[in-house]
Short mmCIF file of C-alpha atoms in Angstrom, two decimals:
data_model
loop_
_atom_site.label_atom_id
_atom_site.label_comp_id
_atom_site.label_asym_id
_atom_site.label_seq_id
_atom_site.Cartn_x
_atom_site.Cartn_y
_atom_site.Cartn_z
CA PHE A 1 81.14 79.12 83.76
CA ARG A 2 80.97 78.85 80.01
CA LEU A 3 83.80 78.18 77.61
CA GLN A 4 83.99 79.15 73.98
CA PRO A 5 83.21 76.27 71.58
CA GLU A 6 86.25 74.24 70.60
CA ALA A 7 86.11 75.47 67.01
CA GLU A 8 86.20 79.08 68.19
CA LEU A 9 89.05 78.35 70.60
CA GLN A 10 91.06 76.84 67.76
CA ARG A 11 90.24 79.81 65.56
CA GLN A 12 91.42 82.17 68.26
CA GLY A 13 94.60 80.14 68.74
CA GLY A 14 95.19 80.41 64.99
CA ARG A 15 94.85 84.19 65.15
CA CYS A 16 97.94 84.34 67.37
CA MET A 17 100.80 85.54 65.17
CA ASP A 18 103.64 84.02 67.25
CA CYS A 19 105.21 87.47 67.25
CA GLY A 20 108.97 87.81 67.14
CA VAL A 21 108.60 89.97 70.25
CA PRO A 22 105.56 88.50 72.07
CA PHE A 23 104.28 91.46 74.07
CA CYS A 24 101.74 89.17 75.74
CA HIS A 25 104.74 87.78 77.67
CA GLU A 26 105.45 91.26 78.99
CA GLY A 27 101.82 91.74 79.95
CA CYS A 28 101.62 88.42 81.82
CA PRO A 29 103.05 88.61 85.37
CA LEU A 30 103.71 84.87 85.26
CA GLY A 31 105.54 84.88 81.94
CA ASN A 32 103.14 82.33 80.48
CA LEU A 33 104.26 80.75 77.20
CA ILE A 34 101.17 82.11 75.49
CA PRO A 35 102.08 81.77 71.79
CA ASP A 36 103.20 78.18 72.44
CA TRP A 37 99.91 76.96 73.83
CA ASN A 38 97.85 79.11 71.49
CA ASP A 39 99.44 77.23 68.59
CA LEU A 40 99.01 73.86 70.29
CA VAL A 41 95.28 74.52 70.77
CA TYR A 42 95.03 75.58 67.13
CA ARG A 43 96.59 72.24 66.18
CA GLY A 44 94.36 70.30 68.59
CA ASP A 45 97.21 69.11 70.85
CA TRP A 46 95.48 69.85 74.16
CA ARG A 47 97.62 67.52 76.25
CA GLU A 48 100.86 69.26 75.30
CA ALA A 49 99.15 72.63 75.69
CA LEU A 50 98.37 71.74 79.31
CA ASP A 51 102.00 70.81 79.97
CA ARG A 52 103.18 74.15 78.52
CA LEU A 53 100.61 76.02 80.58
CA HIS A 54 101.63 74.30 83.82
CA LYS A 55 105.29 75.11 83.22
CA THR A 56 104.67 78.71 84.32
CA ASN A 57 101.29 78.62 86.04
CA ASN A 58 100.46 76.37 88.98
CA PHE A 59 96.76 77.22 88.93
CA PRO A 60 95.52 78.26 85.48
CA GLU A 61 91.93 77.56 86.51
CA PHE A 62 92.18 80.52 88.91
CA THR A 63 93.83 82.95 86.52
CA GLY A 64 91.62 81.77 83.67
CA LEU A 65 88.60 82.95 85.64
CA ILE A 66 89.63 86.04 87.60
CA CYS A 67 92.85 87.43 86.11
CA GLN A 68 92.45 90.89 84.56
CA ALA A 69 94.20 89.52 81.45
CA PRO A 70 96.86 92.17 80.84
CA CYS A 71 98.18 89.71 78.24
CA GLU A 72 95.21 90.56 76.05
CA SER A 73 95.82 94.29 76.40
CA ALA A 74 99.40 93.65 75.27
CA CYS A 75 98.43 91.40 72.34
CA VAL A 76 99.82 92.91 69.13
CA LEU A 77 96.45 92.43 67.44
CA ASP A 78 94.94 94.83 69.98
CA ILE A 79 96.63 97.71 68.16
CA ASN A 80 93.95 97.70 65.46
CA ASP A 81 91.79 94.61 66.03
CA GLU A 82 90.31 92.44 68.75
CA ALA A 83 92.97 90.70 70.86
CA VAL A 84 93.24 86.93 70.91
CA THR A 85 90.96 85.60 73.66
CA ILE A 86 93.97 84.35 75.60
CA GLU A 87 92.24 83.97 78.96
CA GLN A 88 89.46 81.83 77.48
CA ILE A 89 92.04 79.58 75.80
CA GLU A 90 93.93 79.26 79.09
CA LEU A 91 90.79 78.26 80.98
CA ALA A 92 89.74 75.82 78.26
CA ILE A 93 93.13 74.09 78.34
CA VAL A 94 93.10 73.45 82.06
CA GLU A 95 89.43 72.44 82.13
CA ARG A 96 90.14 69.98 79.35
CA GLY A 97 92.91 68.66 81.57
CA TRP A 98 90.55 68.13 84.49
CA GLN A 99 87.90 66.49 82.30
CA GLU A 100 90.38 64.13 80.65
CA GLY A 101 91.99 63.16 83.96
CA TRP A 102 95.34 64.70 83.07
CA VAL A 103 95.51 66.78 86.27
CA VAL A 104 96.47 64.22 88.89
CA PRO A 105 98.62 64.20 92.03
CA ARG A 106 102.32 63.90 91.27
CA PRO A 107 104.12 63.45 94.59
CA PRO A 108 107.90 63.67 94.50
CA ALA A 109 109.76 60.41 94.02
CA GLU A 110 112.11 61.18 96.93
CA ARG A 111 112.06 63.35 100.03
CA THR A 112 114.96 65.60 101.02
CA GLY A 113 114.36 65.38 104.75
CA ARG A 114 113.94 69.17 104.97
CA ARG A 115 110.82 70.82 106.36
CA VAL A 116 109.32 74.10 105.21
CA ALA A 117 106.44 76.06 106.75
CA VAL A 118 104.39 78.36 104.52
CA ILE A 119 102.34 81.01 106.30
CA GLY A 120 99.29 81.90 104.24
CA SER A 121 97.27 79.80 101.81
CA GLY A 122 96.41 82.38 99.18
CA PRO A 123 97.55 81.87 95.59
CA ALA A 124 101.14 82.83 96.44
CA GLY A 125 101.31 80.49 99.42
CA LEU A 126 99.76 77.63 97.48
CA ALA A 127 102.17 78.11 94.58
CA VAL A 128 105.19 78.24 96.90
CA ALA A 129 104.00 75.10 98.65
CA ALA A 130 103.48 73.27 95.36
CA GLU A 131 106.94 74.16 94.06
CA LEU A 132 108.80 73.30 97.28
CA ASN A 133 106.88 70.05 97.66
CA SER A 134 107.75 69.05 94.08
CA LEU A 135 111.43 69.35 95.05
CA GLY A 136 110.93 66.78 97.79
CA HIS A 137 110.67 69.00 100.87
CA GLU A 138 108.04 68.35 103.53
CA VAL A 139 105.69 71.34 103.35
CA ALA A 140 103.05 72.49 105.82
CA VAL A 141 100.78 75.45 105.00
CA TYR A 142 99.44 77.44 107.95
CA GLU A 143 96.20 79.36 107.45
CA ARG A 144 94.42 81.45 110.09
CA ASP A 145 91.03 81.08 108.38
CA GLU A 146 88.93 77.94 108.43
CA ARG A 147 89.66 76.83 104.86
CA PRO A 148 92.64 77.26 102.51
CA GLY A 149 92.54 79.72 99.64
CA GLY A 150 93.03 83.14 101.21
CA LEU A 151 91.43 85.93 99.19
CA LEU A 152 90.52 83.43 96.49
CA ARG A 153 88.08 81.85 98.93
CA PHE A 154 86.98 84.74 101.11
CA GLY A 155 87.62 87.84 99.01
CA VAL A 156 86.33 86.71 95.61
CA PRO A 157 82.59 86.05 95.31
CA ASP A 158 81.28 82.68 94.19
CA ALA A 159 79.78 84.43 91.16
CA LYS A 160 83.35 84.85 89.88
CA LEU A 161 85.09 81.85 91.42
CA GLU A 162 83.07 78.96 92.81
CA LYS A 163 84.86 77.43 95.76
CA TRP A 164 84.75 73.84 94.49
CA ILE A 165 87.34 75.01 91.99
CA ILE A 166 89.71 75.82 94.87
CA ASP A 167 88.88 72.60 96.71
CA ARG A 168 89.57 70.53 93.61
CA ARG A 169 93.13 71.87 93.36
CA VAL A 170 93.77 71.77 97.13
CA ASP A 171 92.80 68.09 97.13
CA VAL A 172 95.50 67.43 94.53
CA LEU A 173 98.08 69.36 96.56
CA ARG A 174 97.12 67.43 99.68
CA ASP A 175 97.43 64.12 97.84
CA GLU A 176 100.89 65.22 96.71
CA GLY A 177 101.90 65.39 100.36
CA ILE A 178 101.29 69.00 101.40
CA GLN A 179 99.84 69.41 104.88
CA PHE A 180 97.24 72.14 105.50
CA VAL A 181 96.87 73.47 109.04
CA CYS A 182 93.85 75.78 109.21
CA ASP A 183 92.38 77.89 112.02
CA VAL A 184 95.92 78.63 113.24
CA ASP A 185 97.11 82.24 113.37
CA VAL A 186 100.91 82.18 113.39
CA GLY A 187 102.15 84.78 115.87
CA THR A 188 99.04 84.41 118.03
CA ASP A 189 97.97 80.76 118.23
CA LEU A 190 101.43 79.48 117.32
CA ASP A 191 104.66 81.19 118.31
CA ALA A 192 106.60 82.25 115.23
CA ASN A 193 109.95 81.45 116.88
CA GLU A 194 108.80 77.92 117.63
CA LEU A 195 107.67 77.50 114.05
CA GLN A 196 111.03 78.67 112.77
CA ALA A 197 112.90 76.41 115.16
CA SER A 198 110.99 73.31 114.01
CA ASN A 199 111.48 73.98 110.28
CA ASP A 200 114.45 74.42 107.98
CA ALA A 201 112.76 77.42 106.37
CA VAL A 202 109.65 79.57 106.79
CA VAL A 203 107.98 81.34 103.87
CA VAL A 204 105.72 84.29 104.68
CA ALA A 205 102.96 84.67 102.09
CA ILE A 206 100.35 86.71 103.97
CA GLY A 207 99.71 89.41 101.39
CA SER A 208 98.93 93.02 102.17
CA ARG A 209 95.69 93.04 104.11
CA VAL A 210 95.62 96.33 106.03
CA PRO A 211 93.12 98.48 104.12
CA ARG A 212 93.97 102.01 103.07
CA PRO A 213 91.78 104.31 105.18
CA LEU A 214 89.25 106.72 103.74
CA ASP A 215 90.53 109.98 105.19
CA VAL A 216 87.36 112.11 105.16
CA PRO A 217 85.01 113.42 107.85
CA GLY A 218 82.48 110.80 108.89
CA ALA A 219 84.62 107.80 107.96
CA ASP A 220 84.20 106.48 111.50
CA LEU A 221 80.39 106.33 111.30
CA ALA A 222 78.60 103.01 111.67
CA GLY A 223 77.87 101.55 108.27
CA VAL A 224 81.27 102.45 106.81
CA HIS A 225 83.41 99.35 106.26
CA PRO A 226 86.51 98.19 104.41
CA ALA A 227 85.43 96.26 101.34
CA MET A 228 87.14 93.05 102.44
CA ASP A 229 85.23 92.99 105.72
CA TYR A 230 82.02 92.91 103.70
CA LEU A 231 83.25 90.37 101.14
CA TYR A 232 84.63 88.00 103.80
CA GLN A 233 81.28 88.01 105.58
CA ARG A 234 79.28 87.47 102.43
CA ASN A 235 81.50 84.61 101.27
CA ARG A 236 81.21 82.98 104.66
CA TRP A 237 77.43 83.39 104.52
CA VAL A 238 77.32 81.66 101.13
CA ALA A 239 79.55 78.88 102.45
CA GLY A 240 77.20 78.37 105.38
CA GLN A 241 74.16 78.25 103.11
CA GLU A 242 75.80 75.58 100.99
CA GLY A 243 76.78 73.46 103.99
CA ARG A 244 80.48 74.26 103.81
CA THR A 245 82.39 75.22 106.95
CA ALA A 246 81.93 78.89 107.83
CA ARG A 247 82.60 80.89 110.97
CA ALA A 248 79.60 82.42 112.72
CA VAL A 249 79.04 86.12 112.06
CA HIS A 250 77.81 88.00 115.13
CA GLU A 251 77.37 91.46 113.59
CA PRO A 252 76.59 90.92 109.92
CA ILE A 253 77.29 93.57 107.32
CA THR A 254 74.39 93.44 104.91
CA ALA A 255 73.38 95.46 101.87
CA ALA A 256 69.78 94.23 101.80
CA GLY A 257 67.40 97.17 101.27
CA LYS A 258 70.20 99.73 101.59
CA HIS A 259 71.63 102.45 99.39
CA VAL A 260 75.15 101.14 98.84
CA VAL A 261 78.02 103.42 97.86
CA VAL A 262 81.35 101.87 96.90
CA VAL A 263 84.40 104.14 97.06
CA GLY A 264 87.01 102.97 94.54
CA GLY A 265 86.75 101.63 91.02
CA GLY A 266 88.76 98.40 90.93
CA ASP A 267 87.88 94.71 90.94
CA THR A 268 87.20 94.61 94.68
CA GLY A 269 84.71 97.45 94.39
CA MET A 270 82.96 95.69 91.52
CA ASP A 271 82.72 92.52 93.60
CA CYS A 272 81.07 94.53 96.37
CA LEU A 273 78.51 95.95 93.94
CA SER A 274 77.66 92.53 92.57
CA ASN A 275 77.24 91.09 96.05
CA ALA A 276 75.04 94.00 97.05
CA ILE A 277 72.81 93.45 94.02
CA ARG A 278 72.42 89.78 94.97
CA GLU A 279 71.44 90.80 98.49
CA GLY A 280 68.68 93.06 97.19
CA ALA A 281 70.20 96.49 97.78
CA ALA A 282 67.94 99.49 97.17
CA SER A 283 70.65 101.04 94.96
CA THR A 284 74.29 100.39 94.10
CA LEU A 285 76.65 103.19 93.13
CA MET A 286 80.40 103.27 92.56
CA LEU A 287 82.24 106.56 92.91
CA ASP A 288 85.47 106.39 90.89
CA VAL A 289 87.99 109.24 90.72
CA TYR A 290 89.36 108.03 87.38
CA PRO A 291 88.26 109.70 84.12
CA GLU A 292 85.76 108.00 81.86
CA ILE A 293 87.14 105.36 79.52
CA PRO A 294 86.81 106.37 75.85
CA PRO A 295 84.81 104.06 73.54
CA SER A 296 88.07 102.62 72.23
CA GLY A 297 88.85 101.33 75.72
CA ARG A 298 92.28 102.98 75.46
CA PRO A 299 92.84 106.12 77.56
CA ASP A 300 95.76 108.28 76.47
CA SER A 301 97.45 107.49 79.78
CA THR A 302 97.65 103.75 78.98
CA PRO A 303 98.56 103.33 75.31
CA TRP A 304 99.25 99.87 73.91
CA PRO A 305 100.74 97.61 75.27
CA LEU A 306 99.88 98.92 78.75
CA PRO A 307 96.72 97.55 80.40
CA PRO A 308 94.00 100.17 81.02
CA LYS A 309 93.30 100.90 84.69
CA ARG A 310 89.58 100.54 84.06
CA THR A 311 87.43 98.63 81.59
CA LEU A 312 84.38 99.83 79.69
CA THR A 313 82.15 97.47 81.62
CA THR A 314 82.29 94.62 84.14
CA TYR A 315 79.97 91.87 85.24
CA ALA A 316 78.74 94.05 88.12
CA LEU A 317 77.85 96.92 85.81
CA ASP A 318 76.16 94.52 83.40
CA GLU A 319 74.05 93.32 86.32
CA GLY A 320 72.74 96.82 87.01
CA ALA A 321 75.23 98.67 89.21
CA ARG A 322 76.04 102.29 88.34
CA ARG A 323 79.48 103.90 88.08
CA GLU A 324 80.17 107.63 88.28
CA TRP A 325 83.50 108.75 86.83
CA ASN A 326 85.59 111.69 88.07
CA SER A 327 83.83 111.46 91.45
CA GLN A 328 85.61 111.95 94.76
CA VAL A 329 84.06 111.42 98.20
CA VAL A 330 84.89 114.38 100.45
CA GLY A 331 82.75 113.57 103.49
CA LEU A 332 80.13 111.30 105.01
CA GLU A 333 77.13 112.40 107.07
CA GLY A 334 75.19 110.41 109.60
CA GLU A 335 72.16 110.33 111.83
CA ASP A 336 72.25 108.71 115.27
CA GLY A 337 75.80 107.61 114.58
CA ARG A 338 75.04 105.80 111.29
CA VAL A 339 75.95 106.93 107.81
CA VAL A 340 73.05 108.18 105.71
CA ARG A 341 74.63 110.16 102.87
CA ALA A 342 77.89 110.72 101.05
CA ASN A 343 79.12 114.10 99.89
CA GLY A 344 81.29 114.29 96.82
CA ARG A 345 82.65 116.50 94.08
CA ARG A 346 83.79 116.15 90.50
CA VAL A 347 87.51 115.99 89.90
CA VAL A 348 89.84 115.90 86.92
CA GLY A 349 93.16 114.08 86.59
CA THR A 350 94.59 110.92 85.12
CA SER A 351 94.89 109.08 88.44
CA SER A 352 94.16 109.37 92.15
CA ARG A 353 97.51 111.13 92.62
CA ASP A 354 96.88 114.24 90.52
CA LEU A 355 93.27 115.15 91.21
CA GLN A 356 92.00 118.71 90.83
CA PRO A 357 88.47 119.64 91.99
CA VAL A 358 85.97 121.03 89.50
CA PRO A 359 84.48 124.30 90.85
CA ASP A 360 80.82 124.17 91.91
CA SER A 361 80.56 120.43 91.24
CA GLU A 362 79.54 119.24 94.70
CA PHE A 363 76.86 116.55 95.01
CA THR A 364 75.20 114.40 97.66
CA VAL A 365 73.93 110.82 97.35
CA PRO A 366 72.08 108.60 99.85
CA ALA A 367 74.33 106.05 101.53
CA ASP A 368 73.24 103.54 104.17
CA LEU A 369 76.27 101.33 103.56
CA VAL A 370 79.64 102.67 102.41
CA LEU A 371 82.26 100.15 101.31
CA VAL A 372 85.81 101.44 100.97
CA ALA A 373 87.75 99.71 98.20
CA ILE A 374 90.77 101.94 97.64
CA GLY A 375 93.53 99.40 98.11
CA PHE A 376 95.79 98.27 100.93
CA SER A 377 98.56 99.97 102.88
CA HIS A 378 100.83 97.13 104.04
CA PRO A 379 100.81 93.61 105.55
CA GLU A 380 99.46 93.12 109.03
CA HIS A 381 102.11 93.61 111.68
CA ALA A 382 100.24 92.35 114.76
CA GLY A 383 101.56 89.05 116.02
CA ALA A 384 104.80 89.30 114.11
#
């Protein structure tokens, strides 16, 4: 990845107005002290900027690369100017920390004698483990997949987040005393009651992984898959090609040479499109029920300081994928049990909850692979 030049980063930090009411704080789910470290970068105090950044964010190298940056949408300058490039400053601070050797293991000086098990090694599980370990508790993280990282590792393509970035941070956590137990599915491979009995506390950080179903005729055809099934396979394939541990895939989901249709317009759908392009798909199309974003990037439904639900472009669209707005899939058709086309219609509405069909707007597109990226319903209950 590329960072802005230091002079530009300092200029951007100087653009921050240190607002009396910093709306960037409201936009940031972590409550990052954004004006503080913007000013420190402007003044060239990178070491202190890293300390301020780590006060609220365990892993700024992750958020600096893949966060949707609602802080920038909430920046006061965004009312009538370009927002401060907050995410770039965040990433530059932490990368400076790695380069200068400031990010090092800091194991606790004393141990409390208490044991905590964390189930799930995604960003939430890793952050919980880091915080509890810093307090002196013995922490073990249980992960059912072969490597830690959760969706960071298996749901986000390497084009957005190279996996050495995860490994670098996990190595620090391990050196701080956190134990990682992979390839263990709690509730199946390890009895949850036994885990609870052998620990003083158990933290469940498994996310919400059951995909929301596409409730249309033909959704059960071969070639129709939840987006995460596709992304997990592709990430494992890349890991295998690079010599990293990866589970064998017996029935691969591939986009090579196929007409790929992605249902849903969020980040996951964009990741699917980008992967499909890299595989050599015949075509890549996203069908998004949301209305087209105006040139200002600010739909009436999300005025400042709210973050827009969609952006004008993404890396996947820049790479050649196509997005159709106001487009709803109403059915899938197949031949010999496999999907071959998707039927849709134009709709109007400000979100997926208030859609109204446009009369006589039906259309059909070729579809050899349909990837459903319309969110998740709830955590997995099996094995609980």
